[in-house]
XYZ file of C-alpha atoms in Angstrom:
724
model
C 165.139 -95.892 263.298
C 165.379 -99.080 265.327
C 165.807 -102.661 264.330
C 165.522 -105.341 267.015
C 165.969 -108.082 266.030
C 165.806 -109.276 262.436
C 166.250 -112.829 261.236
C 169.399 -113.032 259.180
C 169.665 -116.585 257.811
C 173.106 -117.829 256.862
C 173.758 -120.646 254.461
C 170.892 -119.813 252.096
C 167.324 -118.545 252.248
C 166.017 -122.062 252.575
C 166.994 -121.878 256.230
C 164.150 -119.396 256.773
C 161.556 -122.132 256.539
C 163.134 -124.125 259.332
C 161.634 -124.268 262.786
C 161.881 -121.099 264.878
C 164.831 -120.478 267.114
C 163.568 -122.495 270.083
C 166.483 -121.715 272.365
C 164.586 -122.727 275.457
C 163.504 -126.194 274.317
C 163.163 -128.799 276.999
C 165.947 -130.856 275.433
C 168.566 -128.197 276.086
C 171.503 -129.198 278.220
C 171.051 -126.566 280.882
C 172.954 -125.867 284.036
C 171.490 -127.441 287.153
C 169.152 -125.304 289.198
C 171.500 -125.195 292.183
C 174.402 -123.908 290.051
C 172.597 -121.289 287.953
C 172.180 -117.641 288.926
C 168.995 -115.681 288.359
C 168.483 -112.467 286.428
C 167.492 -109.007 287.652
C 164.673 -106.780 286.416
C 167.195 -105.061 284.131
C 168.682 -108.274 282.758
C 172.023 -109.665 283.787
C 172.650 -111.730 286.890
C 171.399 -109.890 289.956
C 168.731 -109.520 292.598
C 165.772 -107.311 291.587
C 166.795 -103.753 290.746
C 170.477 -104.309 291.474
C 173.310 -106.455 290.085
C 175.540 -108.882 291.956
C 179.126 -109.981 291.297
C 177.874 -113.346 290.043
C 178.085 -114.494 286.444
C 175.974 -116.965 284.531
C 177.627 -120.034 283.062
C 179.525 -119.179 279.876
C 177.294 -119.569 276.871
C 174.138 -118.590 278.765
C 171.537 -116.674 276.739
C 168.574 -115.046 278.481
C 165.530 -113.034 277.504
C 163.893 -111.248 280.445
C 160.576 -109.413 280.275
C 159.953 -107.440 283.467
C 157.312 -104.981 284.623
C 157.993 -102.475 287.403
C 155.551 -99.583 287.021
C 155.982 -97.375 285.062
C 158.761 -99.309 283.306
C 158.612 -102.445 281.189
C 162.020 -103.862 280.297
C 162.779 -106.177 277.392
C 166.260 -107.530 278.115
C 168.602 -109.805 276.183
C 171.671 -110.975 278.112
C 174.599 -113.062 276.918
C 177.579 -114.615 278.679
C 180.241 -115.012 275.962
C 183.098 -115.453 278.465
C 183.166 -116.711 282.070
C 184.014 -113.215 283.324
C 182.087 -111.036 280.841
C 178.350 -110.333 280.712
C 176.637 -108.179 278.100
C 173.021 -107.025 277.858
C 170.837 -105.140 275.425
C 167.575 -103.621 276.578
C 164.503 -101.742 275.467
C 162.556 -99.903 278.167
C 158.953 -98.881 277.666
C 158.021 -95.880 279.862
C 154.252 -96.201 280.091
C 153.517 -92.704 281.450
C 155.573 -90.717 278.931
C 154.850 -90.179 275.241
C 157.402 -91.017 272.559
C 157.187 -87.487 271.219
C 154.702 -85.009 269.773
C 151.366 -86.595 268.935
C 151.821 -85.424 265.356
C 154.834 -87.772 265.150
C 153.911 -90.828 267.195
C 150.323 -90.425 268.317
C 149.712 -91.988 271.710
C 152.685 -94.364 271.638
C 154.670 -94.379 274.858
C 158.350 -93.548 275.164
C 160.934 -96.222 274.289
C 164.512 -96.168 275.531
C 167.347 -98.486 274.573
C 170.601 -99.269 276.304
C 173.595 -101.589 276.429
C 175.098 -102.901 279.679
C 178.351 -104.660 280.526
C 179.718 -106.353 283.636
C 183.231 -107.691 284.195
C 184.272 -109.974 287.044
C 187.633 -108.939 288.498
C 188.185 -112.084 290.556
C 186.275 -115.123 291.683
C 185.183 -115.975 295.180
C 187.614 -117.912 297.373
C 187.286 -119.193 300.926
C 187.876 -115.780 302.466
C 187.643 -113.362 299.529
C 184.303 -112.457 297.892
C 183.767 -112.352 294.151
C 184.139 -108.782 292.876
C 182.792 -107.285 289.657
C 182.546 -103.857 288.060
C 179.927 -102.841 285.558
C 178.102 -100.101 283.750
C 174.439 -99.828 282.807
C 173.130 -97.880 279.802
C 176.598 -97.126 278.410
C 175.511 -97.203 274.790
C 172.059 -95.654 274.783
C 170.497 -92.362 275.791
C 172.052 -92.485 279.250
C 168.706 -92.004 280.988
C 169.345 -95.016 283.220
C 173.136 -94.843 283.192
C 174.995 -96.158 286.196
C 178.413 -97.492 287.154
C 179.093 -99.783 290.076
C 181.428 -102.088 291.934
C 179.908 -105.025 293.783
C 181.104 -107.966 295.891
C 179.297 -111.252 296.529
C 179.977 -113.948 299.145
C 178.168 -117.195 299.764
C 177.387 -118.637 303.197
C 175.557 -121.927 302.932
C 172.266 -121.367 301.078
C 172.635 -117.574 301.390
C 174.408 -115.443 298.796
C 175.187 -111.935 300.095
C 176.050 -108.925 297.928
C 177.164 -105.397 298.713
C 178.052 -102.653 296.274
C 178.547 -98.967 295.629
C 176.974 -97.338 292.566
C 177.022 -94.003 290.796
C 174.052 -92.829 288.761
C 170.700 -94.578 288.567
C 171.444 -97.595 290.786
C 172.950 -95.393 293.520
C 170.802 -92.284 293.041
C 170.092 -92.054 296.784
C 173.626 -90.617 297.103
C 174.617 -91.926 300.547
C 178.146 -90.521 300.617
C 180.338 -87.934 298.969
C 182.101 -89.268 295.908
C 185.542 -90.547 297.047
C 186.951 -89.531 293.664
C 185.995 -85.947 294.461
C 189.088 -85.734 296.648
C 191.141 -86.174 293.478
C 189.151 -83.800 291.270
C 186.047 -81.843 292.255
C 184.528 -82.507 288.819
C 183.613 -85.971 290.142
C 181.317 -84.409 292.730
C 178.607 -83.468 290.220
C 176.950 -85.821 287.747
C 175.607 -84.175 284.575
C 171.828 -84.372 284.390
C 169.682 -85.588 281.520
C 170.523 -87.980 278.733
C 173.630 -87.968 276.587
C 171.912 -88.059 273.227
C 170.565 -90.965 271.248
C 173.005 -93.817 270.853
C 176.057 -92.154 272.415
C 178.372 -93.528 275.077
C 177.593 -91.767 278.333
C 181.249 -91.451 279.372
C 180.710 -87.852 280.481
C 178.887 -89.284 283.514
C 181.244 -92.098 284.476
C 181.819 -92.316 288.239
C 180.438 -88.827 288.811
C 178.055 -87.617 291.492
C 177.266 -88.897 294.962
C 177.233 -92.725 295.043
C 174.821 -94.898 296.986
C 175.135 -98.280 298.636
C 173.112 -101.265 297.479
C 173.110 -104.952 298.264
C 171.037 -107.851 299.414
C 170.770 -111.574 299.814
C 169.455 -114.466 297.750
C 168.314 -117.581 299.578
C 168.391 -120.917 297.791
C 165.624 -122.911 299.380
C 165.715 -126.706 299.815
C 163.405 -126.872 296.803
C 165.083 -126.361 293.457
C 162.068 -124.495 292.163
C 162.159 -121.655 294.726
C 164.552 -118.846 295.569
C 163.908 -115.818 297.744
C 165.469 -112.380 297.354
C 165.750 -109.279 299.518
C 167.701 -106.201 298.493
C 168.575 -102.731 299.655
C 167.770 -100.473 296.705
C 170.365 -97.755 296.141
C 167.844 -95.540 294.323
C 165.355 -93.339 296.189
C 163.429 -92.565 292.938
C 163.467 -88.813 293.645
C 165.665 -88.046 290.657
C 164.204 -90.222 287.927
C 164.918 -89.484 284.257
C 162.310 -87.353 282.461
C 161.221 -86.013 285.890
C 159.369 -89.290 286.282
C 159.824 -89.472 290.068
C 158.174 -92.363 291.889
C 157.069 -92.776 295.525
C 159.152 -95.078 297.733
C 157.828 -96.040 301.178
C 160.922 -98.038 302.083
C 164.142 -98.948 300.250
C 163.897 -102.736 300.640
C 162.660 -104.838 297.721
C 161.442 -108.416 298.123
C 161.037 -111.135 295.546
C 160.561 -114.836 294.914
C 161.854 -116.738 291.896
C 159.890 -119.782 290.774
C 161.819 -122.085 288.439
C 159.059 -123.435 286.189
C 161.574 -125.692 284.468
C 165.275 -125.502 283.722
C 164.661 -122.951 280.973
C 161.914 -120.732 282.443
C 161.950 -118.607 285.615
C 159.054 -116.549 286.942
C 159.814 -113.774 289.451
C 157.196 -112.039 291.597
C 158.204 -109.118 293.786
C 157.208 -106.170 295.910
C 159.343 -103.090 295.349
C 159.611 -99.568 296.830
C 157.086 -100.629 299.455
C 154.520 -99.569 296.849
C 154.061 -101.867 293.873
C 153.933 -105.508 292.877
C 156.334 -106.533 290.125
C 156.719 -109.522 287.832
C 159.210 -110.833 285.314
C 159.718 -113.921 283.193
C 163.119 -115.200 282.144
C 163.578 -117.560 279.194
C 167.104 -118.878 279.163
C 169.302 -121.591 277.718
C 172.981 -122.395 277.715
C 173.917 -122.259 274.055
C 177.428 -123.572 274.669
C 176.016 -126.734 276.267
C 172.946 -127.055 274.117
C 172.643 -130.616 272.845
C 171.131 -131.134 269.431
C 167.912 -133.150 269.393
C 167.917 -136.715 268.042
C 168.142 -136.610 264.249
C 165.105 -138.790 263.652
C 164.701 -137.455 260.103
C 168.258 -138.285 259.040
C 169.059 -141.537 257.246
C 170.757 -144.063 259.473
C 174.483 -144.511 258.857
C 175.390 -147.646 256.980
C 176.298 -150.619 259.116
C 179.771 -152.065 258.686
C 181.228 -155.521 259.171
C 184.094 -156.009 261.564
C 185.489 -158.841 259.398
C 186.079 -159.133 255.668
C 182.607 -160.569 255.039
C 180.041 -158.502 253.090
C 177.575 -156.448 255.096
C 174.176 -154.953 254.587
C 174.910 -151.435 253.311
C 171.639 -149.720 253.968
C 168.208 -151.032 254.876
C 167.351 -154.500 256.251
C 166.599 -156.850 253.406
C 168.669 -154.954 250.886
C 171.163 -156.775 248.714
C 174.546 -157.296 250.325
C 177.210 -155.683 248.126
C 180.550 -157.479 248.186
C 183.725 -155.457 248.552
C 185.323 -155.127 245.155
C 188.561 -153.974 243.650
C 188.443 -150.291 242.685
C 188.230 -151.110 238.976
C 185.012 -153.084 239.594
C 183.211 -150.646 241.918
C 180.061 -148.919 240.712
C 181.274 -145.376 241.413
C 178.012 -143.782 240.298
C 176.126 -145.799 242.918
C 178.724 -144.848 245.517
C 178.395 -141.151 244.640
C 174.633 -141.389 245.117
C 175.116 -143.111 248.488
C 177.626 -140.446 249.545
C 175.070 -137.777 248.668
C 172.038 -139.384 250.313
C 173.736 -140.795 253.404
C 176.924 -138.791 253.993
C 175.638 -135.442 252.687
C 178.541 -135.049 250.228
C 177.695 -133.624 246.819
C 180.426 -135.459 244.914
C 182.207 -133.683 242.087
C 184.933 -136.281 241.508
C 186.370 -139.495 242.944
C 190.045 -140.262 242.490
C 192.785 -142.608 243.643
C 196.340 -142.028 244.839
C 197.796 -145.490 245.352
C 196.172 -146.873 248.533
C 194.282 -143.617 249.108
C 190.762 -143.001 247.801
C 189.926 -139.294 247.394
C 186.344 -137.986 247.376
C 186.064 -134.415 246.116
C 182.816 -132.706 247.022
C 180.813 -130.293 249.135
C 179.211 -131.206 252.450
C 175.585 -130.057 252.185
C 173.887 -131.744 255.144
C 176.016 -132.223 258.256
C 177.098 -129.190 260.249
C 179.871 -131.186 261.896
C 182.058 -132.342 259.027
C 183.422 -135.235 261.114
C 180.008 -136.886 260.899
C 180.007 -136.705 257.113
C 183.561 -138.076 256.953
C 182.621 -140.990 259.215
C 179.594 -141.882 257.116
C 181.678 -141.660 253.937
C 184.232 -144.061 255.421
C 181.471 -146.562 256.202
C 180.163 -146.316 252.641
C 183.608 -146.904 251.164
C 184.339 -149.786 253.536
C 181.178 -151.562 252.406
C 182.118 -151.378 248.711
C 185.878 -151.340 248.253
C 188.364 -154.079 249.074
C 191.391 -153.786 251.333
C 193.562 -152.335 248.584
C 192.337 -148.944 249.846
C 193.779 -148.164 253.284
C 193.052 -144.427 253.525
C 189.963 -142.388 252.690
C 190.380 -138.677 252.031
C 187.505 -136.208 251.733
C 188.626 -133.120 249.818
C 186.228 -130.417 250.976
C 184.787 -127.899 248.543
C 182.477 -124.952 249.053
C 180.895 -123.298 246.016
C 183.758 -124.452 243.825
C 186.543 -123.561 246.280
C 188.679 -126.477 247.491
C 189.703 -125.803 251.095
C 191.256 -128.784 252.895
C 191.607 -132.553 252.917
C 190.515 -134.803 255.793
C 192.067 -138.282 255.724
C 191.003 -141.290 257.786
C 192.924 -144.548 258.217
C 190.275 -147.074 257.286
C 191.346 -150.090 259.458
C 191.713 -147.897 262.547
C 188.272 -146.394 261.915
C 186.746 -149.872 261.926
C 188.550 -150.583 265.204
C 186.979 -147.410 266.626
C 183.501 -148.536 265.591
C 184.175 -151.974 267.082
C 185.247 -150.345 270.390
C 188.749 -151.824 270.091
C 190.198 -148.305 269.983
C 189.285 -145.237 272.005
C 188.788 -141.794 270.499
C 192.030 -140.344 271.861
C 194.115 -143.060 270.222
C 192.103 -142.763 267.026
C 192.964 -139.045 266.737
C 196.408 -140.027 265.481
C 194.724 -141.810 262.571
C 193.002 -138.672 261.269
C 194.828 -135.984 259.331
C 193.791 -132.607 257.982
C 196.016 -131.094 255.317
C 195.962 -128.207 252.846
C 195.025 -128.813 249.236
C 198.185 -129.492 247.228
C 198.569 -130.538 243.553
C 199.159 -134.286 243.416
C 198.925 -136.963 240.765
C 195.566 -138.660 240.945
C 193.756 -141.264 238.877
C 190.189 -140.148 238.159
C 187.716 -142.949 238.855
C 184.480 -140.972 238.567
C 183.412 -137.532 237.396
C 179.975 -136.405 238.546
C 177.643 -134.591 236.130
C 176.809 -131.010 237.109
C 173.372 -130.423 238.589
C 172.171 -127.365 236.713
C 169.268 -126.136 238.843
C 168.112 -126.310 242.429
C 165.686 -124.222 244.439
C 163.207 -124.096 247.262
C 160.608 -122.105 249.133
C 160.689 -120.621 252.605
C 158.800 -118.520 255.107
C 160.528 -115.458 256.502
C 159.937 -112.912 259.231
C 161.413 -109.513 259.948
C 160.604 -106.808 262.443
C 161.606 -103.351 263.586
C 161.226 -102.533 267.260
C 161.186 -99.292 269.193
C 160.415 -96.723 266.513
C 157.969 -93.837 266.862
C 155.321 -95.368 264.591
C 154.761 -98.531 266.652
C 156.796 -100.516 269.115
C 156.786 -103.549 266.801
C 156.599 -103.270 263.020
C 156.591 -106.723 261.459
C 156.327 -108.573 258.185
C 155.732 -112.230 257.357
C 156.700 -113.161 253.826
C 157.170 -116.158 251.543
C 160.422 -116.495 249.638
C 161.299 -118.641 246.641
C 164.967 -119.129 245.866
C 166.657 -120.703 242.880
C 170.159 -121.311 241.581
C 171.308 -122.074 238.039
C 174.834 -123.470 237.843
C 176.885 -122.707 234.736
C 179.775 -124.566 236.379
C 180.812 -125.411 239.922
C 182.531 -122.022 240.100
C 179.916 -119.872 238.364
C 176.217 -119.616 239.156
C 173.188 -117.337 238.944
C 170.865 -117.238 241.922
C 168.090 -115.101 243.299
C 165.279 -114.701 245.801
C 161.690 -113.640 245.117
C 159.747 -112.510 248.197
C 155.987 -112.083 248.523
C 154.418 -110.210 251.434
C 151.906 -112.273 253.412
C 151.111 -110.068 256.403
C 152.505 -106.896 257.946
C 151.590 -103.748 259.842
C 153.841 -101.459 257.822
C 150.873 -99.207 257.098
C 151.893 -97.581 260.412
C 155.463 -97.040 259.181
C 155.693 -93.310 258.441
C 158.824 -92.104 260.227
C 162.117 -91.413 258.447
C 165.146 -91.056 260.690
C 167.007 -87.738 260.470
C 170.221 -87.672 258.438
C 172.283 -85.111 256.557
C 174.370 -87.832 254.899
C 173.277 -89.523 251.676
C 170.325 -91.721 252.630
C 172.016 -95.046 252.084
C 170.049 -96.939 254.782
C 167.462 -94.636 256.354
C 165.141 -95.028 253.358
C 164.262 -98.369 254.922
C 160.580 -97.425 255.228
C 160.210 -96.914 251.483
C 161.875 -100.232 250.682
C 159.572 -102.089 253.045
C 156.297 -100.449 252.046
C 156.463 -99.813 248.294
C 155.682 -103.296 246.968
C 154.275 -106.619 248.129
C 156.417 -108.535 245.628
C 160.156 -107.897 245.757
C 163.399 -109.283 244.387
C 165.802 -108.929 247.330
C 168.652 -110.668 245.528
C 169.504 -111.655 241.945
C 173.167 -112.007 241.144
C 175.818 -113.786 239.120
C 178.614 -115.130 241.321
C 181.949 -116.699 240.515
C 184.689 -118.179 242.688
C 188.261 -119.155 241.967
C 191.230 -120.388 243.905
C 194.011 -118.003 242.952
C 196.814 -119.782 244.807
C 197.506 -122.378 247.472
C 196.066 -120.096 250.196
C 194.548 -117.327 248.076
C 190.840 -117.239 247.211
C 188.830 -114.998 244.900
C 185.147 -114.052 244.565
C 183.378 -111.885 241.971
C 179.699 -110.929 241.722
C 177.294 -108.668 239.838
C 173.565 -107.987 239.894
C 170.988 -107.056 242.494
C 173.342 -107.608 245.419
C 170.877 -106.856 248.230
C 167.500 -105.248 248.794
C 168.851 -101.676 248.475
C 171.846 -101.941 246.126
C 172.792 -103.309 242.729
C 176.245 -103.321 241.246
C 179.385 -105.357 240.847
C 182.350 -106.169 243.019
C 185.022 -108.603 244.008
C 186.839 -109.947 247.021
C 190.160 -111.658 247.663
C 191.204 -113.519 250.815
C 194.542 -114.879 251.917
C 193.907 -117.544 254.546
C 196.886 -119.821 255.187
C 196.110 -123.349 256.314
C 196.954 -123.991 259.950
C 197.288 -120.302 260.815
C 195.068 -118.297 263.154
C 194.960 -115.242 260.935
C 193.696 -114.194 257.527
C 193.526 -110.978 255.542
C 191.167 -109.965 252.780
C 189.714 -107.034 250.887
C 186.650 -106.270 248.812
C 185.852 -103.458 246.377
C 182.383 -102.677 245.015
C 180.700 -100.225 242.679
C 177.044 -100.018 243.654
C 173.964 -98.051 242.710
C 170.860 -97.618 244.815
C 167.896 -99.742 243.763
C 164.334 -98.543 243.300
C 162.067 -98.713 246.320
C 159.994 -101.508 244.760
C 163.063 -103.781 244.754
C 162.640 -104.675 241.102
C 165.172 -103.950 238.341
C 164.817 -100.162 238.545
C 167.663 -98.002 239.866
C 167.927 -94.625 241.561
C 170.532 -91.959 240.961
C 172.815 -92.475 243.948
C 175.941 -94.542 243.313
C 179.247 -94.969 245.097
C 182.383 -97.049 245.465
C 182.686 -98.904 248.738
C 184.931 -101.585 250.211
C 187.063 -102.557 253.160
C 190.296 -104.345 253.927
C 189.769 -106.805 256.772
C 192.114 -108.654 259.082
C 190.924 -111.723 260.979
C 192.620 -113.135 264.055
C 191.766 -116.154 266.165
C 193.319 -114.873 269.361
C 193.835 -118.343 270.807
C 192.132 -117.079 273.960
C 188.938 -119.045 274.614
C 188.189 -119.144 270.877
C 187.719 -115.393 270.601
C 187.998 -114.063 267.057
C 188.800 -110.446 266.252
C 187.962 -108.936 262.858
C 189.048 -105.382 262.027
C 187.896 -103.708 258.802
C 189.136 -100.387 257.431
C 187.726 -98.667 254.381
C 184.975 -96.670 252.715
C 181.315 -97.092 253.592
C 178.136 -96.595 251.567
C 177.669 -92.938 252.490
C 181.221 -92.107 251.388
C 182.520 -91.951 254.947
C 185.812 -93.597 255.893
C 186.308 -95.572 259.074
C 186.834 -98.793 260.967
C 184.617 -101.677 262.061
C 185.720 -103.877 264.959
C 183.963 -107.217 265.472
C 184.734 -109.434 268.485
C 183.084 -112.844 268.823
C 183.377 -116.080 270.760
C 182.635 -119.454 269.190
C 181.754 -122.390 271.414
C 182.605 -125.995 270.698
C 179.142 -126.734 269.270
C 179.431 -123.909 266.715
C 177.311 -121.284 268.488
C 178.824 -117.807 268.260
C 178.226 -114.668 270.371
C 179.638 -111.342 269.335
C 179.478 -107.582 269.154
C 180.644 -104.966 266.683
C 181.156 -101.226 266.507
C 181.823 -98.923 263.561
C 183.388 -95.475 263.844
C 183.878 -93.261 260.792
C 184.985 -89.721 260.054
C 181.295 -88.728 260.253
C 180.672 -90.329 263.657
C 179.315 -87.865 266.178
C 178.701 -85.184 263.564
C 175.330 -83.512 263.113
C 174.908 -85.139 259.739
C 175.423 -88.664 261.023
C 171.805 -89.089 262.090
C 170.661 -90.778 265.294
C 173.530 -91.996 267.439
C 177.217 -91.213 267.387
C 178.371 -94.481 265.776
C 177.070 -97.858 264.639
C 177.018 -100.846 266.993
C 175.228 -104.083 267.686
C 175.378 -107.480 269.332
C 174.474 -110.816 267.813
C 174.171 -114.521 268.442
C 174.535 -117.097 265.677
C 173.143 -120.578 266.319
C 173.478 -123.600 263.994
C 170.070 -124.909 262.961
C 171.579 -128.327 263.660
C 171.160 -127.631 267.390
C 167.452 -126.964 266.987
C 166.042 -129.371 264.415
C 165.327 -133.115 264.231
C 167.439 -133.312 261.082
C 170.941 -132.183 260.237
C 171.485 -128.775 258.655
C 174.423 -126.638 257.570
C 172.473 -123.395 257.928
C 172.612 -120.878 260.742
C 170.145 -118.527 262.368
C 171.728 -115.203 263.243
C 169.887 -112.802 265.521
C 171.243 -109.266 265.322
C 170.311 -106.540 267.795
C 171.111 -103.230 266.148
C 169.868 -100.261 268.191
C 169.554 -97.884 265.247
C 169.563 -97.962 261.474
C 171.701 -95.043 260.323
C 173.518 -93.881 257.205
C 176.984 -93.487 258.679
C 179.105 -96.625 258.845
C 176.698 -98.570 256.599
C 178.156 -101.586 254.777
C 177.014 -103.552 251.765
C 175.113 -106.676 252.839
C 176.821 -109.188 250.578
C 175.257 -112.593 250.166
C 178.595 -114.400 250.057
C 181.897 -113.673 251.785
C 185.122 -115.601 251.337
C 185.782 -115.918 255.059
C 182.486 -117.773 255.420
C 183.035 -119.871 252.295
C 186.391 -121.038 253.680
C 185.181 -121.785 257.214
C 186.283 -125.413 256.865
C 189.839 -124.125 257.314
C 188.965 -123.467 260.951
C 189.793 -126.950 262.236
C 188.799 -126.255 265.858
C 185.185 -127.245 265.198
C 186.312 -130.517 263.627
C 188.709 -131.349 266.451
C 186.244 -130.602 269.244
C 183.520 -132.707 267.606
C 185.655 -135.584 266.353
C 183.488 -137.986 268.335
C 180.720 -137.483 265.777
C 182.823 -139.392 263.243
C 181.543 -142.617 264.804
C 177.869 -141.583 264.992
């Protein structure tokens, strides 16, 4: 059972109603045409059928749709690191059926695969760039291949030459050099490796073939020409799907429609015309659009005279001593203009402390800067420091302090940003004496409506199964640390009437009953739970919850997290008792129940902002195992990552499709896409198969996410927004 991809909004269901993930918008800060490399038919930087040693700019995200009869490839490629490229692909084989007509009718065969390429060293004056890679390492292995390739530039020409085993080098030009070490390398096993398994039994085996070519960068930025020597003679195609080849040279032209869209037209095998379209954007360099729907920050005076605090023509509030300030009015201004939902305002001598949760601005520096402007317009010079004590769902995380006079010098361009950095501090929350100036009343209820979309791709019933739904969400707050919230979803349109296939599994069906959950009711209650948070110590956080925890499970559980301030590591654990919900996603329950939970260690490696998360524990089907998640966060908050789960049932006959669970994802702040600020994220997850082994509870809240403000890298790298 395939899922590719599904919207997974973070930061609340309200994010679903935001604009779509327009990653290729014209306002993106993309790499110049003369510096960017083009994608191959199979995704990843390359010529047509073959890869090169080149890499895209780090942060590049590409979707390539290519047609080379009888194959149509749907490729997603990501460049999380300068030397690492990863791709996920679905291939539609138009002249082969998915399976027996009784199962899938006339639907054509769909294959999925994961590719990786690693650059060993960059090009120098005399040395070419060299990379090694593998294609279809995590799928059926039908198109599996391993290769080494070198690339060297000469003026406008970029030459590549490589040696490949498997699909790319299927012509088999020479005997395998590794065969001199062990004759097992001389023969490559035929056929696929089984759904979702690593095809390591084929690595570097069989006769390899040479491939290569040249890409010419024309004087016009919009045109590039390609010629390649194909290493495949198409006489040994998977599924006995051999194709004629009149000559082994492929030709192509790439037309750059704009900096985010490439169109490639080609002539391959001396037989067929080909075409592909590449939609791409550099997520690491993506610049957020102008926030025309945000309120303008308050103007400030660069002397002690009063200043207009908001709109032209408004009354000019004089700066007053703290005892004379209208703190209720200030709290409302902090909410409407700085995005801070104030819980309390206090004073520590010359320091004013605003306790509250940032609800609007993704970059907290922007909210802190706006708050400092608001305070400067209302409070006299007896206050020299402003501190924002950040909270998230009742959990106090850290304090950000700004020296008020130095901030005004920054706004007045009398101080540059580097010098101003010494006037900003971030510190852990510590108990300190504080005079309470204002205590905000609790807002009991909030809610909203949204549109949502989900889809499943590549199954036997139809290539795309989709649903469009409306969702209403609401939250009732008993206190700042205890609330009841839920989501009601109503189906608007879908084609799930075609959804009839249940994936095979001998484990308890903890996830592969997906079809029943999606087709049993048009009105569902995906989530309805009571949640409480508490800070258990200076660096120790707690979370408890009970109710309808997700679309398939109800129950109760808790989580603890130890996350020391200023450290790159954290450790946490959760434990849950859950029972399977009825297929209609109402309040009914089924018989299956279990205890599940994992202990998780988090580590910011300090290497190019790569974070490693390792979880060990018990999964929903009762299997025990480990999940490893590796991700890279860029300075603008975009994250690219991949995960894999291996349990004691992995590879067994009862596990279902695939030998283990895996997926890749990209998480993009809505702030980079919308004309107004937002704290929410859009997370696109590509999960080749839905299986019962290695399945985890999809919790709505996690402590690591709730304490993300403790990761000060995002604040430091976007400190410039404090003056916006």
